[in-house]
């Protein structure tokens, strides 16, 4: 079977490869690009451990062919931290004990990041609905919801911070 | 799970897609969002030699009202539909359906055309399209034809579309004054297929009589069906639980459920009856509140 050339942007970096058309996006990320932060859980589109962003939309990368994603911008868990500084969602999962074994965490964080982009101030019910395609078998979800809410507060505070700073400058 | 070997093309136009379907008839399968097809390919329940990805074909994802119809492009995702202003404003029954399909990631990528063409016997859209007397727009090289939903869902995973046609859109009759719709689904957990699902549309005249209705049922037969006996039971009646329960019994009597992990036959029949009542109650509230 012939291969096809795929070129895509992963966490801001242009990447390319020659792949069999049957290769799944999650295997392109993990096995070809070495980005093993994205996990394969159920491999049947149920558990969400493989969630990444494709052109800004959260997707289960076990249910997308690599060739389908050619030309797209992909964001994975490896693209979340800023150097040594964790993304607010990563920090919040740490602070709130939003994980035990950690297997679901990359998918949970990517799905939560998408959710907060759509809805920066979700209710607890909206968080639960937003991560309903992601399964965690350890935590019972309570601390995951707390973590997403902590991050929601931080992200919206950091967005309003420059405005507050500008107001202070104006006042002085 | 690794799919079997396959080939992949991404045509840039509908004409190109149609040409490929003709040239590779019997080998080619259309790929839209992929959230039904790729799991089947991974399980090797489907082994198409060639996937024809529609993502670069322009003009297939619009959602707009015309004088007589709400037209939803085949490549509109469940999320596009759920978030559409015109649908939020005027079609709450469609909001019921779109918001309850799969999970958020599935709704981000799964499309109405893909879902309808896939024709899973427990999928949600067919129930509503049957209830609403929608038509399915199919384009072939020879032109376009519209197939009534009530003739489209032929059997399990089997529809009236030809292998050389592309499903380009769905036409739902434009909502008129006194018309309301609703969809009620029972599922064991988020993302599961419906144990049973019932869509109801009612039209109530100024005198408060049901003058038209549509009932579509999914999950409890080889293929989703229009519960025409329930529709007959409602005709000319005053909306209320007596009429709704009679319709529910009629809808349940037409079901042919199988006993499986989602429950035994009697339970599923009882659920069809109850979901019909609930869908009719909500559709009636919406019909009475809608003045066009």
Short mmCIF file of C-alpha atoms in Angstrom, two decimals:
data_model
loop_
_atom_site.label_atom_id
_atom_site.label_comp_id
_atom_site.label_asym_id
_atom_site.label_seq_id
_atom_site.Cartn_x
_atom_site.Cartn_y
_atom_site.Cartn_z
CA UNK A 1 0.00 0.00 0.00
CA UNK A 2 1.34 3.39 -0.91
CA UNK A 3 1.95 6.00 1.69
CA UNK A 4 0.64 9.54 1.68
CA UNK A 5 2.44 12.66 2.77
CA UNK A 6 0.92 14.53 5.70
CA UNK A 7 2.02 17.92 6.91
CA UNK A 8 0.50 19.55 9.93
CA UNK A 9 1.31 21.90 12.76
CA UNK A 10 1.68 20.32 16.19
CA UNK A 11 1.88 22.69 19.15
CA UNK A 12 3.04 25.43 16.80
CA UNK A 13 5.76 23.34 15.14
CA UNK A 14 5.44 22.31 11.47
CA UNK A 15 5.68 18.50 11.25
CA UNK A 16 5.46 16.08 8.35
CA UNK A 17 5.60 12.38 7.66
CA UNK A 18 4.83 9.75 5.05
CA UNK A 19 2.13 7.48 6.46
CA UNK A 20 -0.21 4.70 5.50
CA UNK A 21 -3.69 6.16 5.06
CA UNK A 22 -4.96 3.79 7.74
CA UNK A 23 -2.72 5.29 10.43
CA UNK A 24 -4.70 6.92 13.23
CA UNK A 25 -3.87 10.45 14.36
CA UNK A 26 -3.11 9.23 17.88
CA UNK A 27 -0.50 6.82 16.50
CA UNK A 28 1.01 9.55 14.33
CA UNK A 29 1.41 11.71 17.42
CA UNK A 30 2.73 8.96 19.68
CA UNK A 31 4.67 6.58 17.46
CA UNK A 32 5.90 8.83 14.66
CA UNK A 33 6.32 12.17 16.43
CA UNK A 34 7.13 10.71 19.87
CA UNK A 35 4.49 12.81 21.64
CA UNK A 36 3.38 10.16 24.10
CA UNK A 37 1.48 12.50 26.39
CA UNK A 38 -1.67 11.73 24.41
CA UNK A 39 -2.89 8.38 25.69
CA UNK A 40 -4.73 5.50 24.06
CA UNK A 41 -7.35 4.26 26.51
CA UNK A 42 -10.36 2.40 25.19
CA UNK A 43 -9.46 2.77 21.49
CA UNK A 44 -13.22 2.82 20.76
CA UNK A 45 -14.13 6.56 20.91
CA UNK A 46 -15.57 6.23 24.40
CA UNK A 47 -13.01 7.24 27.01
CA UNK A 48 -11.53 10.49 25.70
CA UNK A 49 -7.97 9.81 26.96
CA UNK A 50 -6.73 10.56 23.42
CA UNK A 51 -8.41 13.98 23.23
CA UNK A 52 -6.43 16.65 21.35
CA UNK A 53 -7.46 19.84 19.56
CA UNK A 54 -7.69 19.75 15.76
CA UNK A 55 -8.08 23.26 14.35
CA UNK A 56 -9.39 24.40 17.71
CA UNK A 57 -11.99 21.66 18.11
CA UNK A 58 -11.53 18.90 20.64
CA UNK A 59 -11.34 15.50 18.98
CA UNK A 60 -10.77 11.90 19.98
CA UNK A 61 -7.55 11.24 18.10
CA UNK A 62 -8.18 7.48 18.03
CA UNK A 63 -11.15 8.23 15.77
CA UNK A 64 -9.36 10.47 13.27
CA UNK A 65 -7.05 9.26 10.51
CA UNK A 66 -3.70 11.02 10.29
CA UNK A 67 -4.43 11.83 6.63
CA UNK A 68 -7.69 13.54 7.66
CA UNK A 69 -5.70 15.85 9.93
CA UNK A 70 -3.17 16.80 7.25
CA UNK A 71 -3.14 20.58 6.91
CA UNK A 72 -4.56 21.06 10.40
CA UNK A 73 -3.22 22.65 13.54
CA UNK A 74 -2.99 20.15 16.37
CA UNK A 75 -2.62 20.98 20.04
CA UNK A 76 -1.68 18.27 22.51
CA UNK A 77 -0.93 18.15 26.22
CA UNK A 78 2.74 18.80 25.40
CA UNK A 79 1.71 22.22 24.09
CA UNK A 80 0.04 23.39 27.28
CA UNK A 81 2.87 24.34 29.66
CA UNK A 82 4.92 27.49 29.09
CA UNK A 83 8.44 26.18 29.67
CA UNK A 84 8.63 25.19 33.34
CA UNK A 85 5.38 26.99 34.15
CA UNK A 86 2.40 24.68 34.11
CA UNK A 87 -0.77 25.73 32.28
CA UNK A 88 -3.41 26.88 34.81
CA UNK A 89 -5.36 23.67 34.13
CA UNK A 90 -2.30 21.51 34.80
CA UNK A 91 -1.58 23.43 38.00
CA UNK A 92 -5.21 23.16 39.06
CA UNK A 93 -5.32 19.38 38.56
CA UNK A 94 -2.19 19.24 40.78
CA UNK A 95 -3.60 21.60 43.43
CA UNK A 96 -7.04 19.99 43.60
CA UNK A 97 -5.86 16.37 43.37
CA UNK A 98 -7.79 16.06 40.11
CA UNK A 99 -6.03 12.79 39.29
CA UNK A 100 -4.95 9.59 40.90
CA UNK A 101 -3.43 7.25 38.33
CA UNK A 102 -3.22 10.07 35.79
CA UNK A 103 -4.05 8.03 32.73
CA UNK A 104 -7.11 10.10 31.76
CA UNK A 105 -5.48 13.42 32.70
CA UNK A 106 -4.07 14.55 29.33
CA UNK A 107 -7.46 14.02 27.70
CA UNK A 108 -9.29 15.62 30.63
CA UNK A 109 -7.08 18.68 30.44
CA UNK A 110 -7.40 19.06 26.67
CA UNK A 111 -11.17 18.68 26.83
CA UNK A 112 -11.37 21.11 29.77
CA UNK A 113 -9.23 23.60 27.86
CA UNK A 114 -11.65 23.42 24.92
CA UNK A 115 -14.60 23.76 27.29
CA UNK A 116 -13.16 26.89 28.92
CA UNK A 117 -12.52 28.42 25.50
CA UNK A 118 -16.21 27.96 24.69
CA UNK A 119 -17.51 28.83 28.14
CA UNK A 120 -15.03 30.68 30.38
CA UNK A 121 -17.38 30.65 33.40
CA UNK A 122 -19.10 27.26 33.46
CA UNK A 123 -21.31 26.02 36.26
CA UNK A 124 -20.35 22.72 37.87
CA UNK A 125 -23.08 21.04 35.81
CA UNK A 126 -21.68 22.57 32.63
CA UNK A 127 -18.21 21.29 33.53
CA UNK A 128 -19.64 17.80 34.04
CA UNK A 129 -21.47 17.99 30.71
CA UNK A 130 -18.34 19.35 29.03
CA UNK A 131 -16.18 16.43 30.16
CA UNK A 132 -18.90 13.82 29.69
CA UNK A 133 -16.94 12.25 26.85
CA UNK A 134 -13.94 11.65 29.11
CA UNK A 135 -13.86 8.78 31.56
CA UNK A 136 -11.94 8.72 34.84
CA UNK A 137 -12.03 5.47 36.79
CA UNK A 138 -10.21 6.81 39.88
CA UNK A 139 -11.45 10.13 41.15
CA UNK A 140 -15.22 10.11 40.93
CA UNK A 141 -14.82 13.43 39.06
CA UNK A 142 -15.39 15.67 42.12
CA UNK A 143 -11.83 16.94 42.23
CA UNK A 144 -11.66 17.19 38.45
CA UNK A 145 -14.62 19.57 38.51
CA UNK A 146 -12.92 21.57 41.28
CA UNK A 147 -9.74 21.72 39.22
CA UNK A 148 -11.55 22.99 36.13
CA UNK A 149 -13.28 25.63 38.23
CA UNK A 150 -9.97 26.73 39.78
CA UNK A 151 -8.48 27.07 36.29
CA UNK A 152 -11.57 28.92 35.04
CA UNK A 153 -11.11 31.47 37.81
CA UNK A 154 -7.40 31.87 37.10
CA UNK A 155 -7.78 32.10 33.34
CA UNK A 156 -10.50 34.74 33.54
CA UNK A 157 -8.50 36.65 36.20
CA UNK A 158 -5.42 36.66 33.99
CA UNK A 159 -7.49 37.90 31.06
CA UNK A 160 -8.87 40.80 33.06
CA UNK A 161 -5.50 41.61 34.66
CA UNK A 162 -4.18 43.82 31.84
CA UNK A 163 -7.44 45.76 31.89
CA UNK A 164 -7.13 46.27 35.63
CA UNK A 165 -3.51 47.35 35.23
CA UNK A 166 -4.45 49.81 32.52
CA UNK A 167 -7.20 51.22 34.70
CA UNK A 168 -4.69 51.72 37.50
CA UNK A 169 -2.36 53.58 35.18
CA UNK A 170 -5.20 55.79 34.00
CA UNK A 171 -6.22 56.53 37.57
CA UNK A 172 -2.74 57.61 38.50
CA UNK B 1 -7.32 -1.62 16.83
CA UNK B 2 -5.74 -0.94 13.47
CA UNK B 3 -7.88 -0.46 10.38
CA UNK B 4 -7.30 -2.71 7.39
CA UNK B 5 -5.38 -1.21 4.48
CA UNK B 6 -7.30 1.48 2.71
CA UNK B 7 -6.75 4.35 0.35
CA UNK B 8 -7.77 7.94 0.95
CA UNK B 9 -8.67 10.88 -1.25
CA UNK B 10 -9.88 14.36 -0.44
CA UNK B 11 -11.75 15.79 -3.43
CA UNK B 12 -12.04 19.57 -3.64
CA UNK B 13 -15.48 19.70 -5.23
CA UNK B 14 -18.75 17.84 -5.28
CA UNK B 15 -18.30 17.01 -8.97
CA UNK B 16 -14.92 15.46 -8.25
CA UNK B 17 -16.38 13.43 -5.39
CA UNK B 18 -19.21 12.17 -7.61
CA UNK B 19 -16.75 11.23 -10.35
CA UNK B 20 -14.70 9.18 -7.86
CA UNK B 21 -17.84 7.43 -6.59
CA UNK B 22 -18.70 6.39 -10.15
CA UNK B 23 -15.15 5.37 -11.08
CA UNK B 24 -14.68 3.35 -7.91
CA UNK B 25 -18.23 2.09 -7.36
CA UNK B 26 -18.29 -0.76 -4.90
CA UNK B 27 -14.94 0.26 -3.40
CA UNK B 28 -15.46 3.86 -2.33
CA UNK B 29 -17.10 5.02 0.87
CA UNK B 30 -17.78 8.64 1.79
CA UNK B 31 -16.18 10.00 4.95
CA UNK B 32 -17.74 12.97 6.72
CA UNK B 33 -17.03 13.48 10.43
CA UNK B 34 -15.90 9.88 10.79
CA UNK B 35 -17.29 9.26 14.27
CA UNK B 36 -19.53 6.43 13.08
CA UNK B 37 -17.46 5.10 10.19
CA UNK B 38 -13.96 5.03 11.65
CA UNK B 39 -14.96 2.96 14.70
CA UNK B 40 -16.53 0.44 12.32
CA UNK B 41 -13.40 0.41 10.16
CA UNK B 42 -11.25 -0.12 13.25
CA UNK B 43 -13.45 -3.05 14.27
CA UNK B 44 -13.19 -4.23 10.64
CA UNK B 45 -16.95 -4.40 10.44
CA UNK B 46 -16.50 -2.09 7.45
CA UNK B 47 -13.54 -2.46 5.08
CA UNK B 48 -13.84 0.10 2.31
CA UNK B 49 -10.95 0.09 -0.16
CA UNK B 50 -11.18 3.85 -0.62
CA UNK B 51 -12.31 6.63 1.72
CA UNK B 52 -13.55 9.77 -0.02
CA UNK B 53 -13.22 12.55 2.57
CA UNK B 54 -15.72 15.37 2.03
CA UNK B 55 -13.97 17.89 4.31
CA UNK B 56 -12.70 20.05 1.42
CA UNK B 57 -15.95 20.06 -0.56
CA UNK B 58 -17.33 23.58 -0.13
CA UNK B 59 -20.91 24.59 0.53
CA UNK B 60 -22.16 21.54 2.39
CA UNK B 61 -22.44 22.93 5.91
CA UNK B 62 -24.89 25.85 5.69
CA UNK B 63 -27.97 26.08 7.90
CA UNK B 64 -30.70 28.39 6.62
CA UNK B 65 -34.47 28.87 6.49
CA UNK B 66 -36.18 29.29 3.15
CA UNK B 67 -39.84 30.16 2.55
CA UNK B 68 -40.94 26.60 3.14
CA UNK B 69 -38.07 24.72 4.76
CA UNK B 70 -35.22 24.67 7.20
CA UNK B 71 -32.27 23.42 5.17
CA UNK B 72 -29.34 21.84 7.00
CA UNK B 73 -26.22 21.05 5.00
CA UNK B 74 -25.03 17.48 5.26
CA UNK B 75 -21.66 18.48 6.71
CA UNK B 76 -23.13 20.63 9.50
CA UNK B 77 -21.88 19.09 12.73
CA UNK B 78 -24.22 18.24 15.58
CA UNK B 79 -22.59 21.13 17.42
CA UNK B 80 -23.09 23.55 14.50
CA UNK B 81 -26.76 22.61 14.55
CA UNK B 82 -27.04 22.86 18.33
CA UNK B 83 -25.47 26.34 18.31
CA UNK B 84 -27.28 27.66 15.21
CA UNK B 85 -29.17 30.87 15.99
CA UNK B 86 -32.16 30.06 13.79
CA UNK B 87 -32.47 26.59 15.29
CA UNK B 88 -32.08 27.86 18.87
CA UNK B 89 -34.72 30.46 18.13
CA UNK B 90 -37.35 28.40 16.34
CA UNK B 91 -36.64 24.65 16.45
CA UNK B 92 -36.33 23.46 20.06
CA UNK B 93 -37.03 19.87 19.04
CA UNK B 94 -33.89 19.93 16.90
CA UNK B 95 -31.94 21.40 19.83
CA UNK B 96 -33.13 18.39 21.90
CA UNK B 97 -31.71 16.00 19.32
CA UNK B 98 -28.42 17.75 18.53
CA UNK B 99 -27.51 18.39 22.17
CA UNK B 100 -27.94 14.78 23.20
CA UNK B 101 -25.93 12.98 20.53
CA UNK B 102 -22.82 11.16 21.75
CA UNK B 103 -20.58 13.43 23.79
CA UNK B 104 -18.99 16.86 23.20
CA UNK B 105 -16.14 15.54 21.03
CA UNK B 106 -18.55 13.49 18.94
CA UNK B 107 -20.77 16.56 18.48
CA UNK B 108 -17.71 18.58 17.45
CA UNK B 109 -17.03 16.28 14.50
CA UNK B 110 -20.04 14.11 13.76
CA UNK B 111 -22.31 15.50 11.04
CA UNK B 112 -26.00 15.17 10.36
CA UNK B 113 -25.41 13.86 6.84
CA UNK B 114 -22.93 11.26 8.01
CA UNK B 115 -25.25 10.12 10.75
CA UNK B 116 -28.30 9.91 8.47
CA UNK B 117 -26.42 8.07 5.71
CA UNK B 118 -24.94 5.68 8.27
CA UNK B 119 -28.48 4.82 9.46
CA UNK B 120 -27.64 3.16 12.72
CA UNK B 121 -30.91 1.64 13.98
CA UNK B 122 -30.50 3.48 17.31
CA UNK B 123 -29.36 6.86 15.99
CA UNK B 124 -31.19 10.02 16.98
CA UNK B 125 -31.65 12.10 13.80
CA UNK B 126 -33.81 9.57 11.93
CA UNK B 127 -36.49 9.67 14.65
CA UNK B 128 -36.82 13.43 14.32
CA UNK B 129 -36.63 13.47 10.52
CA UNK B 130 -39.38 10.85 10.33
CA UNK B 131 -41.57 12.78 12.77
CA UNK B 132 -41.00 16.04 10.90
CA UNK B 133 -41.61 14.55 7.44
CA UNK B 134 -38.21 15.81 6.36
CA UNK B 135 -36.67 15.03 3.00
CA UNK B 136 -33.13 13.89 2.32
CA UNK B 137 -31.36 15.62 -0.57
CA UNK B 138 -29.18 13.26 -2.64
CA UNK B 139 -26.96 14.42 -5.51
CA UNK B 140 -25.71 12.16 -8.28
CA UNK B 141 -24.02 12.93 -11.56
CA UNK B 142 -27.45 13.04 -13.17
CA UNK B 143 -28.76 15.68 -10.77
CA UNK B 144 -30.47 16.06 -7.44
CA UNK B 145 -33.39 14.19 -5.96
CA UNK B 146 -35.25 14.48 -2.68
CA UNK B 147 -36.19 11.34 -0.82
CA UNK B 148 -38.82 11.58 1.92
CA UNK B 149 -37.40 10.43 5.26
CA UNK B 150 -40.28 7.96 5.42
CA UNK B 151 -38.84 6.20 2.35
CA UNK B 152 -35.18 6.69 3.18
CA UNK B 153 -34.49 4.41 6.15
CA UNK B 154 -34.87 1.03 4.52
CA UNK B 155 -33.25 -1.32 7.03
CA UNK B 156 -30.40 -1.59 9.52
CA UNK B 157 -27.50 0.51 8.14
CA UNK B 158 -29.38 0.60 4.84
CA UNK B 159 -30.91 3.65 3.17
CA UNK B 160 -32.38 4.62 -0.18
CA UNK B 161 -29.24 6.51 -1.23
CA UNK B 162 -27.33 5.12 -4.22
CA UNK B 163 -23.63 4.28 -3.86
CA UNK B 164 -22.89 6.88 -6.54
CA UNK B 165 -24.76 9.67 -4.74
CA UNK B 166 -23.70 12.16 -2.09
CA UNK B 167 -26.15 13.14 0.64
CA UNK B 168 -25.93 16.93 0.45
CA UNK B 169 -28.57 18.15 2.87
CA UNK B 170 -31.73 17.76 4.88
CA UNK B 171 -34.94 19.74 4.30
CA UNK B 172 -37.27 20.05 7.26
CA UNK B 173 -40.66 21.71 6.71
CA UNK B 174 -40.53 25.28 7.99
CA UNK B 175 -42.18 25.58 11.38
CA UNK B 176 -45.62 27.19 11.26
CA UNK B 177 -47.79 28.72 13.98
CA UNK B 178 -49.20 26.10 16.33
CA UNK B 179 -46.46 23.59 15.56
CA UNK B 180 -44.06 22.23 18.16
CA UNK B 181 -41.55 19.41 18.33
CA UNK B 182 -39.59 17.53 20.97
CA UNK B 183 -37.27 14.56 21.31
CA UNK B 184 -37.00 12.30 24.33
CA UNK B 185 -34.27 9.71 24.65
CA UNK B 186 -33.44 7.10 27.23
CA UNK B 187 -29.78 6.13 27.43
CA UNK B 188 -27.86 4.21 30.05
CA UNK B 189 -25.04 6.73 30.11
CA UNK B 190 -23.62 9.60 28.11
CA UNK B 191 -22.51 8.51 24.67
CA UNK B 192 -24.45 5.25 24.66
CA UNK B 193 -26.85 4.51 21.87
CA UNK B 194 -30.48 5.16 22.71
CA UNK B 195 -32.26 2.35 24.55
CA UNK B 196 -35.26 4.04 22.97
CA UNK B 197 -35.90 7.49 21.55
CA UNK B 198 -39.10 9.19 20.44
CA UNK B 199 -39.52 12.40 18.48
CA UNK B 200 -42.91 14.09 18.35
CA UNK B 201 -44.25 16.95 16.26
CA UNK B 202 -47.77 18.27 16.83
CA UNK B 203 -49.80 20.88 15.03
CA UNK B 204 -52.61 22.40 17.07
CA UNK B 205 -55.26 24.64 15.49
CA UNK B 206 -56.77 27.80 16.96
CA UNK B 207 -59.57 25.77 18.48
CA UNK B 208 -57.12 23.63 20.44
CA UNK B 209 -57.41 20.44 18.38
CA UNK B 210 -54.52 18.33 17.13
CA UNK B 211 -54.76 18.64 13.36
CA UNK B 212 -51.48 16.97 12.48
CA UNK B 213 -48.69 15.05 14.13
CA UNK B 214 -45.57 13.06 13.46
CA UNK B 215 -44.06 10.41 15.73
CA UNK B 216 -40.61 8.93 14.98
CA UNK B 217 -39.14 6.11 17.04
CA UNK B 218 -35.55 4.87 17.22
CA UNK B 219 -33.63 2.08 18.95
CA UNK B 220 -36.40 -0.50 19.08
CA UNK B 221 -36.58 -1.91 15.56
CA UNK B 222 -34.32 -2.96 12.71
CA UNK B 223 -34.68 0.61 11.49
CA UNK B 224 -36.17 3.81 12.95
CA UNK B 225 -39.84 4.07 12.04
CA UNK B 226 -42.73 6.51 11.84
CA UNK B 227 -45.40 5.43 14.31
CA UNK B 228 -48.27 6.04 11.92
CA UNK B 229 -50.77 4.28 14.22
CA UNK B 230 -49.89 6.77 16.95
CA UNK B 231 -50.35 9.64 14.50
CA UNK B 232 -53.82 8.30 13.61
CA UNK B 233 -54.68 8.01 17.29
CA UNK B 234 -53.89 11.70 17.82
CA UNK B 235 -55.79 13.10 14.84
CA UNK B 236 -58.69 15.32 15.87
CA UNK B 237 -58.05 14.86 19.59
CA UNK B 238 -57.61 17.51 22.25
CA UNK B 239 -54.00 17.46 23.49
CA UNK B 240 -53.77 15.81 26.89
CA UNK B 241 -52.58 12.70 28.65
CA UNK B 242 -55.52 10.55 27.51
CA UNK B 243 -54.68 11.13 23.88
CA UNK B 244 -50.95 10.96 24.53
CA UNK B 245 -51.18 7.62 26.34
CA UNK B 246 -53.23 6.12 23.52
CA UNK B 247 -50.57 7.33 21.08
CA UNK B 248 -47.83 5.92 23.28
CA UNK B 249 -49.49 2.51 23.32
CA UNK B 250 -49.86 2.61 19.54
CA UNK B 251 -46.21 3.62 19.05
CA UNK B 252 -45.05 0.85 21.39
CA UNK B 253 -47.21 -1.73 19.61
CA UNK B 254 -45.37 -0.96 16.37
CA UNK B 255 -41.93 -1.50 17.94
CA UNK B 256 -39.96 -4.70 17.45
CA UNK B 257 -37.30 -4.48 20.14
CA UNK B 258 -34.81 -7.20 20.91
CA UNK B 259 -33.72 -8.15 24.39
CA UNK B 260 -30.11 -7.08 25.03
CA UNK B 261 -27.86 -5.36 27.57
CA UNK B 262 -30.12 -2.31 27.41
CA UNK B 263 -33.12 -4.25 28.65
CA UNK B 264 -35.76 -6.86 27.89
CA UNK B 265 -38.45 -6.51 25.26
CA UNK B 266 -41.31 -5.58 27.60
CA UNK B 267 -39.24 -2.88 29.26
CA UNK B 268 -38.30 -1.33 25.93
CA UNK B 269 -41.92 -1.33 24.78
CA UNK B 270 -42.96 0.36 28.01
CA UNK B 271 -40.25 2.95 27.51
CA UNK B 272 -41.46 3.73 23.98
CA UNK B 273 -44.94 4.37 25.38
CA UNK B 274 -43.65 6.61 28.15
CA UNK B 275 -41.19 8.54 25.99
CA UNK B 276 -43.97 9.14 23.47
CA UNK B 277 -46.12 10.69 26.20
CA UNK B 278 -43.27 12.89 27.41
CA UNK B 279 -42.31 14.00 23.92
CA UNK B 280 -45.95 14.83 23.14
CA UNK B 281 -46.33 16.86 26.34
CA UNK B 282 -43.28 18.95 25.54
CA UNK B 283 -44.13 19.30 21.86
CA UNK B 284 -47.61 20.50 22.83
CA UNK B 285 -46.25 23.13 25.24
CA UNK B 286 -44.04 24.39 22.45
CA UNK B 287 -46.82 24.31 19.85
CA UNK B 288 -49.15 26.36 22.03
CA UNK B 289 -46.41 28.91 22.70
CA UNK B 290 -45.44 29.39 19.04
CA UNK B 291 -47.30 31.94 16.95
CA UNK B 292 -45.10 31.80 13.88
#
